[in-house]
Amino acid sequence: MRFTVLGPVEAVAPGSAAPGLAPRHRAVLAYLLLHAGVAISTDRLVEAMWGPLPPDSARAQIQTTVAAIRRMLRASEADRMLVTRPAGYVITPEPGQLDLDEFTGLTAQASAASGDPGEAVDRIRAALALWRGEPLAGITAAYVEGARARLNGQLLTAVERLAELELSRGRHDDLIEELTVHATANPLRERLCCQLMLALHRAGRQTDALHVARTFRATLAEEQGLDPGHAFNKLEQDILRDAPDLRPPVTAPAKPQGGNFLPYDVPDFTGREDELDGLIRLWSGDGGGVVTISAIDGMAGVGKTTLAVHAGHRLADRFPDGQLFVDLQAHTAGQAPLDAGAALEILLGQLGVPAAQIPASVSDRAALWRSELSGRRVLTVLDNALGADQVRPLLPGASRALVLITSRRRLTDLDGAHALSLDVLPAADAVELFAAIVGERAAAEPLAVLDVLQLCGFLPLAVRIAAARLHHRPRWTVAYLADRLRDQRRRLSELATSERGVAAAFTLSYEQLTPDQQRMFRLLGLQPGRDISAEAASTLADLPLDDAEMLLEDLLDAHVLAQHQLGRYTFHDLLREHALATAAAQEPADARREALGRLFHHYLHTASTAIDHLYPEGRNRRPRIPAPATPGSPPRDEAEAITWLDGERANLMATGQYASEHDWHSHTSRLAATLHRYLLGHAHQADAMALHGLALRAGRRSGDTAAEARTLLDLGEVHFWWHGAYEQAGEHYGQALDLARESGDRGAEARALQNLGTLSARRREYDRAEDHCTRSLGLFRELGDRGGEARCLTDLGTVHERRGRYEDAHEHHRQALRVYRETGSRIGEIIVLNNIGLLNQRQGRYDEARRRHREALELSRRYDFPGDEAESLNALAEAARSLGDLARAATEHDTALTLAREFSYRPEQARAHAGLAYVHRDLGRVDLARDHAREALGLYLALAVPDADEIRAFLGALPPTANEPEAPEESTADGLS
């Protein structure tokens, strides 16, 4: 995750833009970033956004904004960055995540490099390269003008320090254009003007220098009524008389260049700008004779050698005593790794040491190597290293040298080395590389190019091979190449030429592993998910956790695994295919199925334990999963449960898909039944629909009527609650009721009746609803299912409320609330609290209603139930409107609408639009009222509920025209809600 404020305010996730933020959201985020590490209170944020006269809804808008920022961070797996402290909100970016922090750090490094002007210049130029236009662009808030002025002041200070250094080095010609731009933009900056005058004078442009002086003097007098300072006047006089002390410093003649033994630098080198800048900044020049070492590691084919060679050529002019290169052959087909003695012989020869003077022993050669480098400025690339032991004898002693090492392994034992781990190319860089090789055909098929790159996993070696194949086959289209690569059985063979191939490179990496590491690598290829935890890997491999974790870390260091999230391990897509192919070739079929069986059981049992923590009232209706032979560390409470489920959701879905496709029908059905409440309650309706669809097919294929009935009920609930597809939900409930009675599953029968009762109540068919719920309640009580009993009591309370039986309604809701609290059901408690609040509204007790809805809202947010959060907000808004607080009602309906849209919660979208229609009508904004009413009507008609008649009547009662007053600040115009 990276944040920028030195230009447009943005939050960018690796490889793509993070979920979008509205301008006001970005304004709040930027203010927190400008004060990173400092607790900022809500009051301070309100003042920063609106100044001394904020709108009434300011605090609510800030809370909504912080929630939106948290969601964005959570989507990018950076949610721990923003925390709430007693004193306020604190955001703490990691090093390298905030451009302002980088800018400040680089300018500080430049100040520290006072003994090396060249190094200081490099640091400042790297700092200035972070600026992308006007700071804090794209946002408006009360604080922005002052903050922008302070940031621009820091920029100009850096520019002036750069000019001072460059002038001291005699590089005035290179400065003139740059200084002219800044001086024009800042015509009252005296020091900047003086530096431009001096640069022009030293370049022989005395007339231009004096013109700059006259312009500055006139502007200063006109705009501020002031005269220039003493330093300016003296410089102007010295230029007039061509004073000798203004002449450029005399620089020593350059030393003759040493030999350059670096390999060919590919002309189509693309991207890696951040990595290159880092390597260039890393070089510390004369810094006390200390050797600078950078170890560049990464998976096979990621472009380590290409980067090292390109960086070497970019830095060559800083190493006049030579640029050396040796291939240590750690992963060269048919070659043993080069020993230190042979490598030293090559390097000494490149330095010009005659062969007859190179000693025989490794220790003597190493000593001569260090002696020859003493006092020299030499760049050395040690390519393709096996490990630290191979490299250590090749390192210089006290020398002004830079050593770039490439290796497929992390050289963790190489003390003092700067580590740079390369990832695959960003999409834009991969497109540029592909187009540079292919030519015009790439521009003609941009979408097909992206398909090819994704199939190559954006791995530079794979991209180069794919592009080269296309380049040499003029009849092929890019789309045809993509179709060939889609066939997983031959993808790796397609990514090969006569001299190199992706699979061959992977095989060399695999052969360097120990037997235990190779087995873990093979088994990891079997698992269908995108990543895996150490505990899941230990189950897959049937190993103790400590042993499994050690093997995973070894594979991580060997770059055959990656780690994009702490504690989780994943493959590059092409390496995953290689691991799967290797497992198919080397692991017996029974061993492969047993390993997957262990993994699936681990996922299912841990998921069951997590769901029991979150929804304890539903234990009776979920399948019981026995503990595995080697139990792991399942979640211990609600917080751990939701963390585990959120982290493993994609893997659980993948195992369900795999099990369905490979005839593990029981696993698919049990997994869907286990995860249902979590997926339904946390707005993962797409996953719920997919998994229940697989489970339904599995139940029908296996002839498990009971499983089919339960799955139909689960699918019906997703249709009912999230999509508002009541007709389809009713069909599923009816089919489930018939199957439950046919199979004698009384629990499923009770649940089907209860769901049919809920549906009938939504359609205002209260007799039918009461009948269904009463029969369901009796069954649940017979079965001892307290969770089912509480749901029926809740529905009956709603039916009594709609019929005006308020005492009966209160009694049923009180009973339901007691059961939910006794069983620990948070979601049930939220539902009942909202129902009690709605009942209070019907009785005119609006303050009490808001108190209940507020309790429900707080629980919804604490336990991350977005659907119930939207319901609570709509209910709060309805109570506020009844109290006459229309501004608050508008804000709460707006927030509910945003949330319901975000999670595609259609019933609450309709309710929010209807509420806003009433609010805007009461405020006299008839056109806005009409717009929202039409939106609500469309949704209600799609839902096929009686509410459509009410909103149609509302529309008919509105006057045909209206003069709209201007919307106040607390409306959603600023994008906060």
mmCIF file of C-alpha atoms in Angstrom, residues 533-665:
data_model
loop_
_atom_site.group_PDB
_atom_site.id
_atom_site.type_symbol
_atom_site.label_atom_id
_atom_site.label_comp_id
_atom_site.label_asym_id
_atom_site.label_seq_id
_atom_site.Cartn_x
_atom_site.Cartn_y
_atom_site.Cartn_z
ATOM 1 C CA SER A 533 -0.962 -20.771 6.392
ATOM 2 C CA ALA A 534 1.765 -22.660 8.207
ATOM 3 C CA GLU A 535 -0.829 -24.614 10.180
ATOM 4 C CA ALA A 536 -2.697 -25.668 7.029
ATOM 5 C CA ALA A 537 0.609 -26.632 5.368
ATOM 6 C CA SER A 538 1.566 -28.742 8.356
ATOM 7 C CA THR A 539 -1.733 -30.617 8.030
ATOM 8 C CA LEU A 540 -1.287 -31.039 4.275
ATOM 9 C CA ALA A 541 2.209 -32.488 4.739
ATOM 10 C CA ASP A 542 1.350 -34.355 7.973
ATOM 11 C CA LEU A 543 4.216 -32.685 9.825
ATOM 12 C CA PRO A 544 4.578 -30.960 13.205
ATOM 13 C CA LEU A 545 3.896 -27.239 12.908
ATOM 14 C CA ASP A 546 7.473 -26.180 13.725
ATOM 15 C CA ASP A 547 8.911 -28.498 11.052
ATOM 16 C CA ALA A 548 6.415 -27.325 8.461
ATOM 17 C CA GLU A 549 7.069 -23.661 9.226
ATOM 18 C CA MET A 550 10.827 -24.165 8.889
ATOM 19 C CA LEU A 551 10.368 -25.800 5.471
ATOM 20 C CA LEU A 552 8.075 -22.989 4.332
ATOM 21 C CA GLU A 553 10.634 -20.378 5.363
ATOM 22 C CA ASP A 554 13.343 -22.326 3.507
ATOM 23 C CA LEU A 555 11.191 -22.321 0.361
ATOM 24 C CA LEU A 556 10.543 -18.628 0.858
ATOM 25 C CA ASP A 557 14.276 -17.927 1.063
ATOM 26 C CA ALA A 558 14.763 -20.007 -2.104
ATOM 27 C CA HIS A 559 12.099 -17.889 -3.859
ATOM 28 C CA VAL A 560 9.979 -20.823 -4.907
ATOM 29 C CA LEU A 561 7.346 -19.463 -2.504
ATOM 30 C CA ALA A 562 6.265 -15.872 -1.950
ATOM 31 C CA GLN A 563 4.767 -14.104 1.049
ATOM 32 C CA HIS A 564 2.483 -11.154 0.367
ATOM 33 C CA GLN A 565 0.930 -11.303 3.834
ATOM 34 C CA LEU A 566 2.605 -12.126 7.128
ATOM 35 C CA GLY A 567 2.213 -15.805 7.994
ATOM 36 C CA ARG A 568 0.768 -16.804 4.602
ATOM 37 C CA TYR A 569 2.614 -18.435 1.725
ATOM 38 C CA THR A 570 1.750 -18.500 -1.951
ATOM 39 C CA PHE A 571 3.105 -19.469 -5.368
ATOM 40 C CA HIS A 572 3.641 -17.460 -8.477
ATOM 41 C CA ASP A 573 1.024 -18.802 -10.914
ATOM 42 C CA LEU A 574 3.578 -20.487 -13.174
ATOM 43 C CA LEU A 575 5.443 -21.985 -10.224
ATOM 44 C CA ARG A 576 2.119 -23.333 -8.939
ATOM 45 C CA GLU A 577 1.623 -25.159 -12.245
ATOM 46 C CA HIS A 578 5.180 -26.476 -12.064
ATOM 47 C CA ALA A 579 4.636 -27.712 -8.502
ATOM 48 C CA LEU A 580 1.366 -29.420 -9.491
ATOM 49 C CA ALA A 581 3.004 -31.095 -12.496
ATOM 50 C CA THR A 582 5.905 -32.230 -10.313
ATOM 51 C CA ALA A 583 3.475 -33.635 -7.721
ATOM 52 C CA ALA A 584 1.581 -35.525 -10.427
ATOM 53 C CA ALA A 585 4.847 -37.026 -11.668
ATOM 54 C CA GLN A 586 6.443 -37.863 -8.308
ATOM 55 C CA GLU A 587 3.631 -38.329 -5.728
ATOM 56 C CA PRO A 588 1.422 -41.483 -5.835
ATOM 57 C CA ALA A 589 -2.284 -40.798 -6.430
ATOM 58 C CA ASP A 590 -3.250 -42.197 -3.009
ATOM 59 C CA ALA A 591 -0.727 -39.934 -1.281
ATOM 60 C CA ARG A 592 -2.081 -36.902 -3.132
ATOM 61 C CA ARG A 593 -5.688 -37.661 -2.160
ATOM 62 C CA GLU A 594 -4.755 -38.359 1.465
ATOM 63 C CA ALA A 595 -2.908 -35.040 1.692
ATOM 64 C CA LEU A 596 -5.892 -33.124 0.302
ATOM 65 C CA GLY A 597 -8.229 -35.024 2.621
ATOM 66 C CA ARG A 598 -6.198 -33.888 5.633
ATOM 67 C CA LEU A 599 -6.222 -30.290 4.393
ATOM 68 C CA PHE A 600 -9.966 -30.234 3.689
ATOM 69 C CA HIS A 601 -10.766 -31.711 7.106
ATOM 70 C CA HIS A 602 -8.559 -29.079 8.753
ATOM 71 C CA TYR A 603 -10.383 -26.262 6.943
ATOM 72 C CA LEU A 604 -13.820 -27.696 7.705
ATOM 73 C CA HIS A 605 -13.171 -28.334 11.403
ATOM 74 C CA THR A 606 -11.539 -24.938 11.984
ATOM 75 C CA ALA A 607 -14.358 -23.176 10.116
ATOM 76 C CA SER A 608 -16.917 -25.028 12.237
ATOM 77 C CA THR A 609 -15.169 -23.931 15.441
ATOM 78 C CA ALA A 610 -15.029 -20.313 14.228
ATOM 79 C CA ILE A 611 -18.718 -20.289 13.271
ATOM 80 C CA ASP A 612 -19.661 -21.693 16.687
ATOM 81 C CA HIS A 613 -17.981 -18.681 18.310
ATOM 82 C CA LEU A 614 -19.805 -16.218 16.051
ATOM 83 C CA TYR A 615 -23.218 -17.900 15.863
ATOM 84 C CA PRO A 616 -23.507 -20.175 18.897
ATOM 85 C CA GLU A 617 -27.301 -20.290 18.700
ATOM 86 C CA GLY A 618 -27.130 -22.235 15.415
ATOM 87 C CA ARG A 619 -25.034 -25.201 16.533
ATOM 88 C CA ASN A 620 -27.992 -27.585 16.272
ATOM 89 C CA ARG A 621 -28.603 -26.858 12.591
ATOM 90 C CA ARG A 622 -24.993 -27.152 11.412
ATOM 91 C CA PRO A 623 -23.148 -30.420 10.671
ATOM 92 C CA ARG A 624 -20.866 -31.629 13.453
ATOM 93 C CA ILE A 625 -17.261 -31.938 12.314
ATOM 94 C CA PRO A 626 -15.046 -34.306 14.346
ATOM 95 C CA ALA A 627 -11.621 -33.044 15.394
ATOM 96 C CA PRO A 628 -8.727 -34.129 13.137
ATOM 97 C CA ALA A 629 -6.236 -36.740 14.296
ATOM 98 C CA THR A 630 -3.694 -33.974 14.916
ATOM 99 C CA PRO A 631 -5.700 -30.981 16.195
ATOM 100 C CA GLY A 632 -4.347 -27.541 15.378
ATOM 101 C CA SER A 633 -5.004 -24.203 17.062
ATOM 102 C CA PRO A 634 -8.587 -23.238 16.193
ATOM 103 C CA PRO A 635 -9.938 -19.746 17.019
ATOM 104 C CA ARG A 636 -10.525 -19.156 20.716
ATOM 105 C CA ASP A 637 -13.015 -16.276 20.614
ATOM 106 C CA GLU A 638 -15.109 -14.104 18.318
ATOM 107 C CA ALA A 639 -12.231 -11.823 17.282
ATOM 108 C CA GLU A 640 -9.983 -14.731 16.300
ATOM 109 C CA ALA A 641 -12.914 -16.434 14.566
ATOM 110 C CA ILE A 642 -13.693 -13.519 12.248
ATOM 111 C CA THR A 643 -9.991 -12.943 11.550
ATOM 112 C CA TRP A 644 -9.538 -16.597 10.560
ATOM 113 C CA LEU A 645 -12.671 -16.697 8.396
ATOM 114 C CA ASP A 646 -11.830 -13.442 6.618
ATOM 115 C CA GLY A 647 -8.273 -14.631 6.009
ATOM 116 C CA GLU A 648 -9.266 -18.081 4.729
ATOM 117 C CA ARG A 649 -12.483 -17.221 2.877
ATOM 118 C CA ALA A 650 -10.941 -17.416 -0.604
ATOM 119 C CA ASN A 651 -9.279 -20.735 0.240
ATOM 120 C CA LEU A 652 -12.493 -22.165 1.677
ATOM 121 C CA MET A 653 -14.321 -21.224 -1.508
ATOM 122 C CA ALA A 654 -11.570 -22.802 -3.604
ATOM 123 C CA THR A 655 -11.731 -26.063 -1.655
ATOM 124 C CA GLY A 656 -15.503 -26.133 -2.082
ATOM 125 C CA GLN A 657 -15.086 -25.691 -5.847
ATOM 126 C CA TYR A 658 -12.373 -28.354 -6.012
ATOM 127 C CA ALA A 659 -14.370 -30.823 -3.929
ATOM 128 C CA SER A 660 -17.413 -30.324 -6.156
ATOM 129 C CA GLU A 661 -15.393 -30.982 -9.317
ATOM 130 C CA HIS A 662 -13.640 -34.061 -7.901
ATOM 131 C CA ASP A 663 -16.620 -35.949 -6.407
ATOM 132 C CA TRP A 664 -16.095 -34.994 -2.755
ATOM 133 C CA HIS A 665 -19.815 -34.208 -2.496
#
